[in-house]
Amino acid sequence: METGKWYDDCGLLVEQTVSVSAAFEDSEDIAVARAMSRDFLHSLQRVYGLPVSERVIGTVQLVVSELVTNARKYAPGPCLLTLELREGCVDVTIWDSSSAVPLLMAPDPERVGQHGLEIVMALCSGFEVHREPVGKRVKVTLILADDPGGHPAGRQV
């Protein structure tokens, strides 16, 4: 786990892990995963005073929805979602039991469906897949702050 660094009222450096995790087994849980991500980001605003725009909250919810949907659709058994604050970003990690690595398909406006990974890749500043002894972990990184220059897609890395 990464550690968040904060300064208390006396200006002393405080380090703590800021994360939340949950397991999901049913497709109905996708809405619960979105709500968990929204609540996590709102708590970053309330508790730590971090700037998190409604655009970023919506983007994180969309990414979480796509990743949990894929895990539920293509892997048997439960999946594990972890959201973690790290240096002005939120890491969204999903573990599932399938060792098959997700494949990014070539853009095709004629294709119906299977655009989820395209969407995730377009919205995230980082994307990693790691095979585990059982299954795999997909980790994406999203920047919490909007672009000060007003780019409609947010800060570009």
PDB file of C-alpha atoms in Angstrom:
ATOM      1  CA  MET A   1       0.000   0.000   0.000  1.00  0.00           C
ATOM      2  CA  GLU A   2       1.119   3.507  -0.759  1.00  0.00           C
ATOM      3  CA  THR A   3       1.005   6.141   1.923  1.00  0.00           C
ATOM      4  CA  GLY A   4      -0.636   9.535   1.700  1.00  0.00           C
ATOM      5  CA  LYS A   5       1.331  12.468   3.094  1.00  0.00           C
ATOM      6  CA  TRP A   6      -0.540  15.215   4.915  1.00  0.00           C
ATOM      7  CA  TYR A   7       0.341  18.056   7.241  1.00  0.00           C
ATOM      8  CA  ASP A   8      -1.574  18.402  10.477  1.00  0.00           C
ATOM      9  CA  ASP A   9      -2.633  21.696  12.114  1.00  0.00           C
ATOM     10  CA  CYS A  10       0.861  22.115  13.584  1.00  0.00           C
ATOM     11  CA  GLY A  11       2.561  21.652  10.211  1.00  0.00           C
ATOM     12  CA  LEU A  12       3.871  18.176  11.075  1.00  0.00           C
ATOM     13  CA  LEU A  13       4.055  15.591   8.303  1.00  0.00           C
ATOM     14  CA  VAL A  14       1.518  12.798   8.751  1.00  0.00           C
ATOM     15  CA  GLU A  15       1.592   9.665   6.611  1.00  0.00           C
ATOM     16  CA  GLN A  16      -1.359   7.361   6.206  1.00  0.00           C
ATOM     17  CA  THR A  17      -2.840   4.963   3.717  1.00  0.00           C
ATOM     18  CA  VAL A  18      -5.998   6.229   2.080  1.00  0.00           C
ATOM     19  CA  SER A  19      -7.808   3.414   0.311  1.00  0.00           C
ATOM     20  CA  VAL A  20     -11.000   1.399   0.186  1.00  0.00           C
ATOM     21  CA  SER A  21     -11.640  -2.127  -1.104  1.00  0.00           C
ATOM     22  CA  ALA A  22     -14.649  -4.355  -1.685  1.00  0.00           C
ATOM     23  CA  ALA A  23     -15.443  -7.678  -3.312  1.00  0.00           C
ATOM     24  CA  PHE A  24     -18.255  -7.972  -5.847  1.00  0.00           C
ATOM     25  CA  GLU A  25     -19.992 -11.149  -6.999  1.00  0.00           C
ATOM     26  CA  ASP A  26     -23.142 -10.074  -8.848  1.00  0.00           C
ATOM     27  CA  SER A  27     -23.784  -7.802 -11.811  1.00  0.00           C
ATOM     28  CA  GLU A  28     -26.092  -5.748  -9.558  1.00  0.00           C
ATOM     29  CA  ASP A  29     -22.978  -4.847  -7.580  1.00  0.00           C
ATOM     30  CA  ILE A  30     -21.731  -2.648 -10.448  1.00  0.00           C
ATOM     31  CA  ALA A  31     -23.960   0.173  -9.167  1.00  0.00           C
ATOM     32  CA  VAL A  32     -22.605  -0.445  -5.658  1.00  0.00           C
ATOM     33  CA  ALA A  33     -19.025  -0.182  -7.011  1.00  0.00           C
ATOM     34  CA  ARG A  34     -19.865   3.155  -8.669  1.00  0.00           C
ATOM     35  CA  ALA A  35     -21.385   4.429  -5.419  1.00  0.00           C
ATOM     36  CA  MET A  36     -18.310   3.267  -3.489  1.00  0.00           C
ATOM     37  CA  SER A  37     -16.036   5.230  -5.813  1.00  0.00           C
ATOM     38  CA  ARG A  38     -18.215   8.354  -5.536  1.00  0.00           C
ATOM     39  CA  ASP A  39     -18.255   8.093  -1.725  1.00  0.00           C
ATOM     40  CA  PHE A  40     -14.474   7.570  -1.624  1.00  0.00           C
ATOM     41  CA  LEU A  41     -13.846  10.692  -3.721  1.00  0.00           C
ATOM     42  CA  HIS A  42     -16.316  12.767  -1.692  1.00  0.00           C
ATOM     43  CA  SER A  43     -14.484  11.679   1.470  1.00  0.00           C
ATOM     44  CA  LEU A  44     -11.194  12.872  -0.058  1.00  0.00           C
ATOM     45  CA  GLN A  45     -12.854  16.275  -0.442  1.00  0.00           C
ATOM     46  CA  ARG A  46     -14.405  16.359   3.037  1.00  0.00           C
ATOM     47  CA  VAL A  47     -11.663  14.802   5.132  1.00  0.00           C
ATOM     48  CA  TYR A  48      -8.515  15.915   3.310  1.00  0.00           C
ATOM     49  CA  GLY A  49      -9.702  18.997   1.455  1.00  0.00           C
ATOM     50  CA  LEU A  50      -8.512  17.651  -1.883  1.00  0.00           C
ATOM     51  CA  PRO A  51      -9.975  19.277  -4.984  1.00  0.00           C
ATOM     52  CA  VAL A  52     -12.011  16.652  -6.825  1.00  0.00           C
ATOM     53  CA  SER A  53     -14.357  18.008  -9.480  1.00  0.00           C
ATOM     54  CA  GLU A  54     -17.700  16.493 -10.419  1.00  0.00           C
ATOM     55  CA  ARG A  55     -16.155  15.733 -13.832  1.00  0.00           C
ATOM     56  CA  VAL A  56     -13.424  13.658 -12.184  1.00  0.00           C
ATOM     57  CA  ILE A  57     -15.966  11.903  -9.939  1.00  0.00           C
ATOM     58  CA  GLY A  58     -18.035  10.993 -12.999  1.00  0.00           C
ATOM     59  CA  THR A  59     -14.948   9.817 -14.872  1.00  0.00           C
ATOM     60  CA  VAL A  60     -13.805   7.586 -12.001  1.00  0.00           C
ATOM     61  CA  GLN A  61     -17.309   6.126 -11.707  1.00  0.00           C
ATOM     62  CA  LEU A  62     -17.343   5.353 -15.444  1.00  0.00           C
ATOM     63  CA  VAL A  63     -13.935   3.659 -15.288  1.00  0.00           C
ATOM     64  CA  VAL A  64     -14.945   1.635 -12.218  1.00  0.00           C
ATOM     65  CA  SER A  65     -18.167   0.596 -13.952  1.00  0.00           C
ATOM     66  CA  GLU A  66     -16.306  -0.559 -17.071  1.00  0.00           C
ATOM     67  CA  LEU A  67     -13.656  -2.502 -15.130  1.00  0.00           C
ATOM     68  CA  VAL A  68     -16.102  -4.212 -12.766  1.00  0.00           C
ATOM     69  CA  THR A  69     -18.427  -5.023 -15.686  1.00  0.00           C
ATOM     70  CA  ASN A  70     -15.568  -6.679 -17.589  1.00  0.00           C
ATOM     71  CA  ALA A  71     -14.447  -8.641 -14.530  1.00  0.00           C
ATOM     72  CA  ARG A  72     -17.986  -9.874 -13.875  1.00  0.00           C
ATOM     73  CA  LYS A  73     -18.560 -10.699 -17.553  1.00  0.00           C
ATOM     74  CA  TYR A  74     -15.314 -12.504 -18.390  1.00  0.00           C
ATOM     75  CA  ALA A  75     -14.083 -14.072 -15.125  1.00  0.00           C
ATOM     76  CA  PRO A  76     -15.793 -16.649 -12.925  1.00  0.00           C
ATOM     77  CA  GLY A  77     -16.250 -15.881  -9.241  1.00  0.00           C
ATOM     78  CA  PRO A  78     -15.895 -12.602  -7.394  1.00  0.00           C
ATOM     79  CA  CYS A  79     -13.739  -9.614  -8.266  1.00  0.00           C
ATOM     80  CA  LEU A  80     -11.970  -7.267  -5.873  1.00  0.00           C
ATOM     81  CA  LEU A  81     -11.994  -3.490  -6.388  1.00  0.00           C
ATOM     82  CA  THR A  82      -9.508  -1.207  -4.627  1.00  0.00           C
ATOM     83  CA  LEU A  83      -9.416   2.588  -4.832  1.00  0.00           C
ATOM     84  CA  GLU A  84      -6.288   4.250  -3.479  1.00  0.00           C
ATOM     85  CA  LEU A  85      -5.109   7.837  -3.216  1.00  0.00           C
ATOM     86  CA  ARG A  86      -1.556   8.327  -4.446  1.00  0.00           C
ATOM     87  CA  GLU A  87       0.169  11.658  -5.078  1.00  0.00           C
ATOM     88  CA  GLY A  88      -2.790  13.580  -6.478  1.00  0.00           C
ATOM     89  CA  CYS A  89      -4.146  10.566  -8.338  1.00  0.00           C
ATOM     90  CA  VAL A  90      -6.528   7.750  -7.624  1.00  0.00           C
ATOM     91  CA  ASP A  91      -5.464   4.230  -8.545  1.00  0.00           C
ATOM     92  CA  VAL A  92      -8.346   1.946  -9.469  1.00  0.00           C
ATOM     93  CA  THR A  93      -7.312  -1.702  -9.230  1.00  0.00           C
ATOM     94  CA  ILE A  94      -9.506  -4.664 -10.059  1.00  0.00           C
ATOM     95  CA  TRP A  95      -8.537  -8.267  -9.435  1.00  0.00           C
ATOM     96  CA  ASP A  96     -10.403 -11.135 -11.066  1.00  0.00           C
ATOM     97  CA  SER A  97      -9.848 -14.876 -11.432  1.00  0.00           C
ATOM     98  CA  SER A  98      -9.171 -14.926 -15.185  1.00  0.00           C
ATOM     99  CA  SER A  99      -5.555 -14.875 -16.349  1.00  0.00           C
ATOM    100  CA  ALA A 100      -6.602 -13.630 -19.816  1.00  0.00           C
ATOM    101  CA  VAL A 101      -5.168 -10.162 -20.435  1.00  0.00           C
ATOM    102  CA  PRO A 102      -7.678  -7.654 -21.799  1.00  0.00           C
ATOM    103  CA  LEU A 103      -7.034  -6.753 -25.420  1.00  0.00           C
ATOM    104  CA  LEU A 104      -7.494  -3.285 -26.838  1.00  0.00           C
ATOM    105  CA  MET A 105      -9.344  -3.616 -30.116  1.00  0.00           C
ATOM    106  CA  ALA A 106      -8.700  -1.257 -33.009  1.00  0.00           C
ATOM    107  CA  PRO A 107     -11.199   1.603 -33.120  1.00  0.00           C
ATOM    108  CA  ASP A 108     -14.175   0.643 -35.266  1.00  0.00           C
ATOM    109  CA  PRO A 109     -17.229   2.901 -35.381  1.00  0.00           C
ATOM    110  CA  GLU A 110     -19.202   0.040 -36.988  1.00  0.00           C
ATOM    111  CA  ARG A 111     -18.582  -2.329 -34.046  1.00  0.00           C
ATOM    112  CA  VAL A 112     -21.467  -2.608 -31.618  1.00  0.00           C
ATOM    113  CA  GLY A 113     -20.221  -3.025 -28.054  1.00  0.00           C
ATOM    114  CA  GLN A 114     -16.798  -3.938 -26.704  1.00  0.00           C
ATOM    115  CA  HIS A 115     -15.630  -0.331 -26.472  1.00  0.00           C
ATOM    116  CA  GLY A 116     -15.077  -0.403 -22.690  1.00  0.00           C
ATOM    117  CA  LEU A 117     -11.303  -0.753 -22.757  1.00  0.00           C
ATOM    118  CA  GLU A 118     -11.060   1.988 -25.398  1.00  0.00           C
ATOM    119  CA  ILE A 119     -12.990   4.285 -23.069  1.00  0.00           C
ATOM    120  CA  VAL A 120     -10.846   3.375 -20.057  1.00  0.00           C
ATOM    121  CA  MET A 121      -7.601   3.916 -21.981  1.00  0.00           C
ATOM    122  CA  ALA A 122      -8.792   7.323 -23.224  1.00  0.00           C
ATOM    123  CA  LEU A 123      -9.656   8.521 -19.711  1.00  0.00           C
ATOM    124  CA  CYS A 124      -6.716   7.241 -17.669  1.00  0.00           C
ATOM    125  CA  SER A 125      -3.177   8.521 -17.325  1.00  0.00           C
ATOM    126  CA  GLY A 126      -1.821   5.051 -16.540  1.00  0.00           C
ATOM    127  CA  PHE A 127      -2.784   1.463 -17.353  1.00  0.00           C
ATOM    128  CA  GLU A 128      -1.141  -1.760 -16.115  1.00  0.00           C
ATOM    129  CA  VAL A 129      -2.040  -5.439 -16.186  1.00  0.00           C
ATOM    130  CA  HIS A 130      -0.275  -7.936 -13.914  1.00  0.00           C
ATOM    131  CA  ARG A 131      -0.849 -11.672 -13.962  1.00  0.00           C
ATOM    132  CA  GLU A 132      -1.153 -13.126 -10.479  1.00  0.00           C
ATOM    133  CA  PRO A 133      -0.741 -16.747  -9.303  1.00  0.00           C
ATOM    134  CA  VAL A 134      -4.526 -16.825  -9.644  1.00  0.00           C
ATOM    135  CA  GLY A 135      -6.050 -14.380 -12.112  1.00  0.00           C
ATOM    136  CA  LYS A 136      -4.843 -10.878 -12.874  1.00  0.00           C
ATOM    137  CA  ARG A 137      -4.876  -7.300 -11.610  1.00  0.00           C
ATOM    138  CA  VAL A 138      -5.764  -4.387 -13.844  1.00  0.00           C
ATOM    139  CA  LYS A 139      -4.649  -1.048 -12.451  1.00  0.00           C
ATOM    140  CA  VAL A 140      -5.491   2.341 -13.913  1.00  0.00           C
ATOM    141  CA  THR A 141      -4.544   5.788 -12.684  1.00  0.00           C
ATOM    142  CA  LEU A 142      -6.694   8.908 -12.916  1.00  0.00           C
ATOM    143  CA  ILE A 143      -5.555  12.413 -12.025  1.00  0.00           C
ATOM    144  CA  LEU A 144      -7.815  14.040  -9.429  1.00  0.00           C
ATOM    145  CA  ALA A 145      -7.334  17.673 -10.448  1.00  0.00           C
ATOM    146  CA  ASP A 146      -8.922  19.150 -13.543  1.00  0.00           C
ATOM    147  CA  ASP A 147      -6.639  20.833 -16.034  1.00  0.00           C
ATOM    148  CA  PRO A 148      -6.053  24.452 -15.016  1.00  0.00           C
ATOM    149  CA  GLY A 149      -5.996  25.295 -18.747  1.00  0.00           C
ATOM    150  CA  GLY A 150      -9.537  24.006 -19.108  1.00  0.00           C
ATOM    151  CA  HIS A 151      -8.871  21.100 -21.493  1.00  0.00           C
ATOM    152  CA  PRO A 152     -12.243  19.289 -21.790  1.00  0.00           C
ATOM    153  CA  ALA A 153     -10.646  15.898 -21.116  1.00  0.00           C
ATOM    154  CA  GLY A 154      -8.851  17.183 -18.002  1.00  0.00           C
ATOM    155  CA  ARG A 155      -5.150  17.372 -17.372  1.00  0.00           C
ATOM    156  CA  GLN A 156      -3.199  15.581 -20.091  1.00  0.00           C
ATOM    157  CA  VAL A 157      -0.106  13.594 -19.089  1.00  0.00           C
TER     158      VAL A 157
END
